[in-house]
């Protein structure tokens, strides 16, 4: 092995160690809403999520249908694992009602939400991007800027 062979060997060693270095995951808490009706459902969800690698704890509040998973996990993988039980699952969609500008609008109000919570909504607007407004066609015909003399109030 010559000098060039030794340099190639050393560069391969250095390159391979950098290539396989894993990025350390951050510990985080993932909140899910999972539909659970009985002790069996609760146990099945807890057992399935506890079996994931990186999971430190699984807490379940069946009354709120809330599952809290803590550990070195990713939210989308936890959600996928929860759905694998056959239960309806989603990322926790609720926030405290005092954090929402219009908590009782049609988009954010949810009667299934736990007390003091509403559905998380970015902007409570319609699909067109403007706030929904009710316009009465009779009012707009009676008071028209095009024809100011057309007022028909008697």
mmCIF file of N, CA and C in Angstrom, residues 36 42 59-68:
data_model
loop_
_atom_site.group_PDB
_atom_site.id
_atom_site.type_symbol
_atom_site.label_atom_id
_atom_site.label_comp_id
_atom_site.label_asym_id
_atom_site.label_seq_id
_atom_site.Cartn_x
_atom_site.Cartn_y
_atom_site.Cartn_z
ATOM 1 N N UNK A 36 -62.193 5.845 21.275
ATOM 2 C CA UNK A 36 -62.136 4.666 22.139
ATOM 3 C C UNK A 36 -63.440 4.571 22.926
ATOM 4 N N UNK A 42 -59.066 0.954 24.741
ATOM 5 C CA UNK A 42 -58.026 1.723 25.417
ATOM 6 C C UNK A 42 -56.751 0.901 25.570
ATOM 7 N N UNK A 59 -50.134 8.062 27.798
ATOM 8 C CA UNK A 59 -51.210 8.388 28.727
ATOM 9 C C UNK A 59 -52.505 8.504 27.947
ATOM 10 N N UNK A 60 -53.585 7.956 28.498
ATOM 11 C CA UNK A 60 -54.873 7.971 27.812
ATOM 12 C C UNK A 60 -55.931 8.586 28.713
ATOM 13 N N UNK A 61 -56.694 9.511 28.144
ATOM 14 C CA UNK A 61 -57.859 10.088 28.812
ATOM 15 C C UNK A 61 -59.058 9.724 27.939
ATOM 16 N N UNK A 62 -59.737 8.625 28.281
ATOM 17 C CA UNK A 62 -60.821 8.123 27.426
ATOM 18 C C UNK A 62 -62.005 9.079 27.377
ATOM 19 N N UNK A 63 -62.251 9.804 28.463
ATOM 20 C CA UNK A 63 -63.381 10.742 28.478
ATOM 21 C C UNK A 63 -63.200 11.819 27.409
ATOM 22 N N UNK A 64 -61.963 12.310 27.256
ATOM 23 C CA UNK A 64 -61.680 13.321 26.238
ATOM 24 C C UNK A 64 -61.274 12.708 24.902
ATOM 25 N N UNK A 65 -61.123 11.361 24.844
ATOM 26 C CA UNK A 65 -60.644 10.662 23.648
ATOM 27 C C UNK A 65 -59.232 11.141 23.278
ATOM 28 N N UNK A 66 -58.416 11.427 24.301
ATOM 29 C CA UNK A 66 -57.084 12.000 24.096
ATOM 30 C C UNK A 66 -56.002 11.005 24.488
ATOM 31 N N UNK A 67 -54.997 10.869 23.600
ATOM 32 C CA UNK A 67 -53.839 10.019 23.859
ATOM 33 C C UNK A 67 -52.604 10.915 23.802
ATOM 34 N N UNK A 68 -51.768 10.838 24.833
ATOM 35 C CA UNK A 68 -50.542 11.624 24.893
ATOM 36 C C UNK A 68 -49.359 10.675 24.881
#
